[in-house]
mmCIF file of C-alpha atoms in Angstrom:
data_model
loop_
_atom_site.group_PDB
_atom_site.id
_atom_site.type_symbol
_atom_site.label_atom_id
_atom_site.label_comp_id
_atom_site.label_asym_id
_atom_site.label_seq_id
_atom_site.Cartn_x
_atom_site.Cartn_y
_atom_site.Cartn_z
ATOM 1 C CA UNK C 7 103.340 74.939 123.926
ATOM 2 C CA UNK C 8 101.345 78.170 123.522
ATOM 3 C CA UNK C 9 97.903 76.610 123.399
ATOM 4 C CA UNK C 10 94.735 78.662 123.584
ATOM 5 C CA UNK C 11 91.371 77.035 124.156
ATOM 6 C CA UNK C 12 87.837 78.331 123.789
ATOM 7 C CA UNK C 13 84.647 77.108 125.365
ATOM 8 C CA UNK C 14 82.137 76.334 124.119
ATOM 9 C CA UNK C 15 83.116 75.444 120.565
ATOM 10 C CA UNK C 16 79.573 76.120 119.450
ATOM 11 C CA UNK C 17 76.422 77.446 121.072
ATOM 12 C CA UNK C 18 72.838 77.971 119.993
ATOM 13 C CA UNK C 19 70.674 80.336 121.978
ATOM 14 C CA UNK C 20 67.350 82.107 121.803
ATOM 15 C CA UNK C 21 67.086 85.759 120.924
ATOM 16 C CA UNK C 22 67.288 87.965 123.994
ATOM 17 C CA UNK C 23 69.449 85.675 126.069
ATOM 18 C CA UNK C 24 73.074 86.242 127.044
ATOM 19 C CA UNK C 25 75.935 83.977 126.100
ATOM 20 C CA UNK C 26 79.381 83.755 127.684
ATOM 21 C CA UNK C 27 82.420 82.542 125.765
ATOM 22 C CA UNK C 28 85.640 81.635 127.555
ATOM 23 C CA UNK C 29 89.173 81.977 126.238
ATOM 24 C CA UNK C 30 91.986 80.301 128.157
ATOM 25 C CA UNK C 31 95.728 80.222 127.711
ATOM 26 C CA UNK C 32 96.671 76.721 128.817
ATOM 27 C CA UNK C 33 100.420 76.849 129.194
ATOM 28 C CA UNK C 34 101.380 80.497 129.407
ATOM 29 C CA UNK C 35 100.269 83.679 131.075
ATOM 30 C CA UNK C 36 98.430 85.954 128.697
ATOM 31 C CA UNK C 37 98.921 89.575 129.602
ATOM 32 C CA UNK C 38 96.850 90.577 126.596
ATOM 33 C CA UNK C 39 93.951 88.867 124.892
ATOM 34 C CA UNK C 40 92.145 89.870 121.724
ATOM 35 C CA UNK C 41 88.599 89.099 120.590
ATOM 36 C CA UNK C 42 87.684 88.849 116.912
ATOM 37 C CA UNK C 43 84.501 88.074 115.051
ATOM 38 C CA UNK C 44 84.293 86.523 111.636
ATOM 39 C CA UNK C 45 81.249 86.417 109.379
ATOM 40 C CA UNK C 46 80.935 83.608 106.808
ATOM 41 C CA UNK C 47 83.531 83.856 104.069
ATOM 42 C CA UNK C 48 84.863 87.082 105.517
ATOM 43 C CA UNK C 49 88.010 87.955 107.388
ATOM 44 C CA UNK C 50 88.590 88.510 111.080
ATOM 45 C CA UNK C 51 87.575 91.839 112.530
ATOM 46 C CA UNK C 52 89.094 92.866 115.834
ATOM 47 C CA UNK C 53 86.424 93.655 118.407
ATOM 48 C CA UNK C 54 88.462 94.513 121.465
ATOM 49 C CA UNK C 55 91.787 94.207 123.233
ATOM 50 C CA UNK C 56 91.896 93.275 126.893
ATOM 51 C CA UNK C 57 94.772 93.508 129.319
ATOM 52 C CA UNK C 58 94.679 91.542 132.534
ATOM 53 C CA UNK C 59 93.180 93.531 135.355
ATOM 54 C CA UNK C 60 92.068 96.515 133.304
ATOM 55 C CA UNK C 61 89.133 97.500 131.144
ATOM 56 C CA UNK C 62 89.024 96.325 127.564
ATOM 57 C CA UNK C 63 89.679 98.683 124.688
ATOM 58 C CA UNK C 64 86.961 98.388 122.061
ATOM 59 C CA UNK C 65 87.337 99.032 118.361
ATOM 60 C CA UNK C 66 85.253 101.705 116.736
ATOM 61 C CA UNK C 67 81.706 100.552 116.112
ATOM 62 C CA UNK C 68 81.744 97.777 118.710
ATOM 63 C CA UNK C 69 79.195 98.277 121.483
ATOM 64 C CA UNK C 70 80.929 97.737 124.792
ATOM 65 C CA UNK C 71 77.640 97.317 126.639
ATOM 66 C CA UNK C 72 76.621 94.544 124.276
ATOM 67 C CA UNK C 73 79.922 92.704 124.181
ATOM 68 C CA UNK C 74 81.187 92.541 127.751
ATOM 69 C CA UNK C 75 84.800 91.512 128.105
ATOM 70 C CA UNK C 76 86.422 90.454 131.337
ATOM 71 C CA UNK C 77 90.093 89.567 131.737
ATOM 72 C CA UNK C 78 90.258 88.845 135.435
ATOM 73 C CA UNK C 79 93.243 86.500 135.393
ATOM 74 C CA UNK C 80 96.351 85.899 133.332
ATOM 75 C CA UNK C 81 94.876 82.751 131.832
ATOM 76 C CA UNK C 82 91.228 83.586 131.300
ATOM 77 C CA UNK C 83 89.226 86.150 129.376
ATOM 78 C CA UNK C 84 85.499 86.009 128.799
ATOM 79 C CA UNK C 85 83.264 87.577 126.180
ATOM 80 C CA UNK C 86 79.598 87.903 127.071
ATOM 81 C CA UNK C 87 77.157 88.693 124.298
ATOM 82 C CA UNK C 88 74.265 90.329 126.094
ATOM 83 C CA UNK C 89 70.685 90.207 124.803
ATOM 84 C CA UNK C 90 71.827 88.342 121.741
ATOM 85 C CA UNK C 91 70.009 88.779 118.436
ATOM 86 C CA UNK C 92 70.254 86.862 115.161
ATOM 87 C CA UNK C 93 72.623 89.468 113.721
ATOM 88 C CA UNK C 94 75.099 88.563 116.476
ATOM 89 C CA UNK C 95 75.406 85.089 114.995
ATOM 90 C CA UNK C 96 79.025 84.752 114.004
ATOM 91 C CA UNK C 97 82.299 82.939 114.600
ATOM 92 C CA UNK C 98 84.132 84.437 117.563
ATOM 93 C CA UNK C 99 87.885 83.862 117.874
ATOM 94 C CA UNK C 100 90.187 84.901 120.668
ATOM 95 C CA UNK C 101 93.946 85.198 120.694
ATOM 96 C CA UNK C 102 96.399 85.592 123.528
ATOM 97 C CA UNK C 103 99.827 87.133 123.872
ATOM 98 C CA UNK C 104 102.271 86.526 126.668
ATOM 99 C CA UNK C 105 104.146 89.765 126.372
ATOM 100 C CA UNK C 106 105.978 89.498 123.125
ATOM 101 C CA UNK C 107 104.736 89.959 119.612
ATOM 102 C CA UNK C 108 103.210 86.607 118.760
ATOM 103 C CA UNK C 109 99.467 86.077 119.159
ATOM 104 C CA UNK C 110 98.249 82.527 119.633
ATOM 105 C CA UNK C 111 94.739 81.882 118.387
ATOM 106 C CA UNK C 112 91.973 79.812 119.881
ATOM 107 C CA UNK C 113 89.892 77.388 117.808
ATOM 108 C CA UNK C 114 86.870 79.697 117.725
ATOM 109 C CA UNK C 115 83.284 79.575 118.965
ATOM 110 C CA UNK C 116 80.345 79.486 116.592
ATOM 111 C CA UNK C 117 77.351 81.378 117.974
ATOM 112 C CA UNK C 118 73.932 80.917 116.440
ATOM 113 C CA UNK C 119 71.099 83.056 117.744
ATOM 114 C CA UNK C 120 67.608 81.874 116.833
ATOM 115 C CA UNK L 13 93.943 103.589 108.295
ATOM 116 C CA UNK L 14 95.689 100.398 107.229
ATOM 117 C CA UNK L 15 93.846 98.316 104.646
ATOM 118 C CA UNK L 16 94.933 94.834 103.652
ATOM 119 C CA UNK L 17 93.747 93.251 100.417
ATOM 120 C CA UNK L 18 94.160 89.707 99.197
ATOM 121 C CA UNK L 19 93.749 88.728 95.585
ATOM 122 C CA UNK L 20 92.371 86.438 94.363
ATOM 123 C CA UNK L 21 89.549 85.781 96.809
ATOM 124 C CA UNK L 22 89.400 82.166 95.672
ATOM 125 C CA UNK L 23 91.707 79.878 93.763
ATOM 126 C CA UNK L 24 91.336 76.349 92.435
ATOM 127 C CA UNK L 25 94.299 74.389 91.105
ATOM 128 C CA UNK L 26 95.074 70.774 90.254
ATOM 129 C CA UNK L 27 97.316 68.868 92.617
ATOM 130 C CA UNK L 28 101.003 69.446 91.996
ATOM 131 C CA UNK L 29 100.725 73.005 90.741
ATOM 132 C CA UNK L 30 102.464 75.808 92.584
ATOM 133 C CA UNK L 31 100.246 78.288 94.423
ATOM 134 C CA UNK L 32 100.822 82.032 94.434
ATOM 135 C CA UNK L 33 98.812 84.089 96.887
ATOM 136 C CA UNK L 34 99.023 87.866 96.985
ATOM 137 C CA UNK L 35 98.624 90.328 99.833
ATOM 138 C CA UNK L 36 98.846 94.110 99.611
ATOM 139 C CA UNK L 37 98.696 96.765 102.307
ATOM 140 C CA UNK L 38 98.224 100.506 102.053
ATOM 141 C CA UNK L 39 100.503 101.719 104.852
ATOM 142 C CA UNK L 40 104.084 100.531 104.416
ATOM 143 C CA UNK L 41 104.992 101.428 107.998
ATOM 144 C CA UNK L 42 104.527 97.918 109.303
ATOM 145 C CA UNK L 43 106.335 96.039 112.056
ATOM 146 C CA UNK L 44 105.761 92.586 110.643
ATOM 147 C CA UNK L 45 103.507 90.566 108.368
ATOM 148 C CA UNK L 46 102.102 87.121 109.033
ATOM 149 C CA UNK L 47 100.510 84.463 106.916
ATOM 150 C CA UNK L 48 97.902 82.216 108.519
ATOM 151 C CA UNK L 49 95.969 79.161 107.475
ATOM 152 C CA UNK L 50 92.347 78.631 108.490
ATOM 153 C CA UNK L 51 90.439 75.416 107.920
ATOM 154 C CA UNK L 52 86.628 75.630 107.729
ATOM 155 C CA UNK L 53 85.100 76.326 111.129
ATOM 156 C CA UNK L 54 88.478 76.357 112.823
ATOM 157 C CA UNK L 55 90.874 78.847 114.303
ATOM 158 C CA UNK L 56 94.066 80.188 112.776
ATOM 159 C CA UNK L 57 97.405 78.482 112.386
ATOM 160 C CA UNK L 58 100.410 80.728 111.921
ATOM 161 C CA UNK L 59 102.473 79.720 108.884
ATOM 162 C CA UNK L 60 105.153 82.352 108.483
ATOM 163 C CA UNK L 61 106.076 85.638 110.103
ATOM 164 C CA UNK L 62 108.227 88.175 108.270
ATOM 165 C CA UNK L 63 109.763 91.063 110.141
ATOM 166 C CA UNK L 64 109.747 94.414 108.350
ATOM 167 C CA UNK L 65 113.513 94.212 107.905
ATOM 168 C CA UNK L 66 113.322 90.834 106.177
ATOM 169 C CA UNK L 67 112.692 90.082 102.514
ATOM 170 C CA UNK L 68 111.457 86.518 102.833
ATOM 171 C CA UNK L 69 110.830 83.550 105.080
ATOM 172 C CA UNK L 70 110.754 79.873 104.200
ATOM 173 C CA UNK L 71 109.281 76.835 105.859
ATOM 174 C CA UNK L 72 109.204 73.586 103.945
ATOM 175 C CA UNK L 73 107.135 74.036 100.793
ATOM 176 C CA UNK L 74 106.119 77.542 101.874
ATOM 177 C CA UNK L 75 107.947 80.711 100.989
ATOM 178 C CA UNK L 76 106.758 84.213 101.755
ATOM 179 C CA UNK L 77 108.300 87.362 100.341
ATOM 180 C CA UNK L 78 107.887 90.912 101.545
ATOM 181 C CA UNK L 79 108.356 94.140 99.629
ATOM 182 C CA UNK L 80 107.567 96.697 102.290
ATOM 183 C CA UNK L 81 108.125 99.770 100.140
ATOM 184 C CA UNK L 82 105.539 98.662 97.606
ATOM 185 C CA UNK L 83 103.206 97.259 100.235
ATOM 186 C CA UNK L 84 103.166 93.699 98.973
ATOM 187 C CA UNK L 85 103.729 90.170 100.164
ATOM 188 C CA UNK L 86 103.440 86.928 98.267
ATOM 189 C CA UNK L 87 102.994 83.432 99.654
ATOM 190 C CA UNK L 88 104.262 80.631 97.442
ATOM 191 C CA UNK L 89 103.255 77.042 98.098
ATOM 192 C CA UNK L 90 105.219 74.589 96.020
ATOM 193 C CA UNK L 91 103.818 71.334 94.652
ATOM 194 C CA UNK L 92 100.343 71.811 96.097
ATOM 195 C CA UNK L 93 98.512 68.926 97.745
ATOM 196 C CA UNK L 94 94.800 68.410 98.501
ATOM 197 C CA UNK L 95 95.672 68.914 102.169
ATOM 198 C CA UNK L 96 96.676 72.480 101.338
ATOM 199 C CA UNK L 97 93.021 73.303 100.699
ATOM 200 C CA UNK L 98 92.102 76.010 103.201
ATOM 201 C CA UNK L 99 91.724 79.760 103.522
ATOM 202 C CA UNK L 100 94.963 81.694 103.736
ATOM 203 C CA UNK L 101 95.001 85.020 105.536
ATOM 204 C CA UNK L 102 97.682 87.652 105.730
ATOM 205 C CA UNK L 103 97.854 90.191 108.519
ATOM 206 C CA UNK L 104 100.081 93.135 109.353
ATOM 207 C CA UNK L 105 100.879 94.903 112.570
ATOM 208 C CA UNK L 106 102.061 98.478 112.922
ATOM 209 C CA UNK L 107 104.238 98.091 115.973
ATOM 210 C CA UNK L 108 105.397 95.409 118.378
ATOM 211 C CA UNK L 109 102.463 94.123 120.339
ATOM 212 C CA UNK L 110 99.921 96.076 118.325
ATOM 213 C CA UNK L 111 96.766 94.670 116.840
ATOM 214 C CA UNK L 112 96.720 92.650 113.654
ATOM 215 C CA UNK L 113 94.928 93.950 110.596
ATOM 216 C CA UNK L 114 93.748 91.083 108.419
ATOM 217 C CA UNK L 115 93.138 90.765 104.727
ATOM 218 C CA UNK L 116 89.984 89.165 103.403
ATOM 219 C CA UNK L 117 91.685 85.846 102.753
ATOM 220 C CA UNK L 118 92.135 83.592 99.731
ATOM 221 C CA UNK L 119 90.152 80.338 99.662
ATOM 222 C CA UNK L 120 92.275 77.659 98.065
ATOM 223 C CA UNK L 121 91.033 74.381 96.653
ATOM 224 C CA UNK L 122 93.579 71.836 95.455
ATOM 225 C CA UNK L 123 91.877 69.185 93.356
ATOM 226 C CA UNK L 124 93.290 65.637 93.339
#
């Protein structure tokens, strides 16, 4: 149980385009989802926290207009990187929480912007 | 602001040796501490979770200790195997349901 999936697992796009990443909780209802980014050989940095049906809370320094987060249902949250640039290339990981303490992590999405 | 540090950043040991991974945090007012494993290009797998009231947790060859007052946790992996090669991350949370603050990780290589 407690499986979180991400789609796509990897994506390559041209500079200036937008990319959407999906995070799904497969066997539980995720009242809260988190989005992290991870640069090579570095740790995870929390980008934002999203609660179902409400606006996401962004961490300091994260541009909310660039990284659009939608958590429209209890099993799906999306992260859209708008007008992507090479510096947005990174590994994006989501996690989901049903209501307790434990966060379950997705397998990650590698974004490469050319 | 909570800061989590992991030393060493990388570690290479021959198969069979015990591994000792260190994690320190600046704010001792934590709710719990978790150790995760991350394989290259993959997501995170939770290994052990220690509540702030606990001193240690064990699972198989893994044992994690917590000294909250000094802001330290140690992950011990006994009799290391090549399959233990991965990056190990520790993370703390300030309160139930709050965000995780991660350390930089320790990259472990166990040589056959």
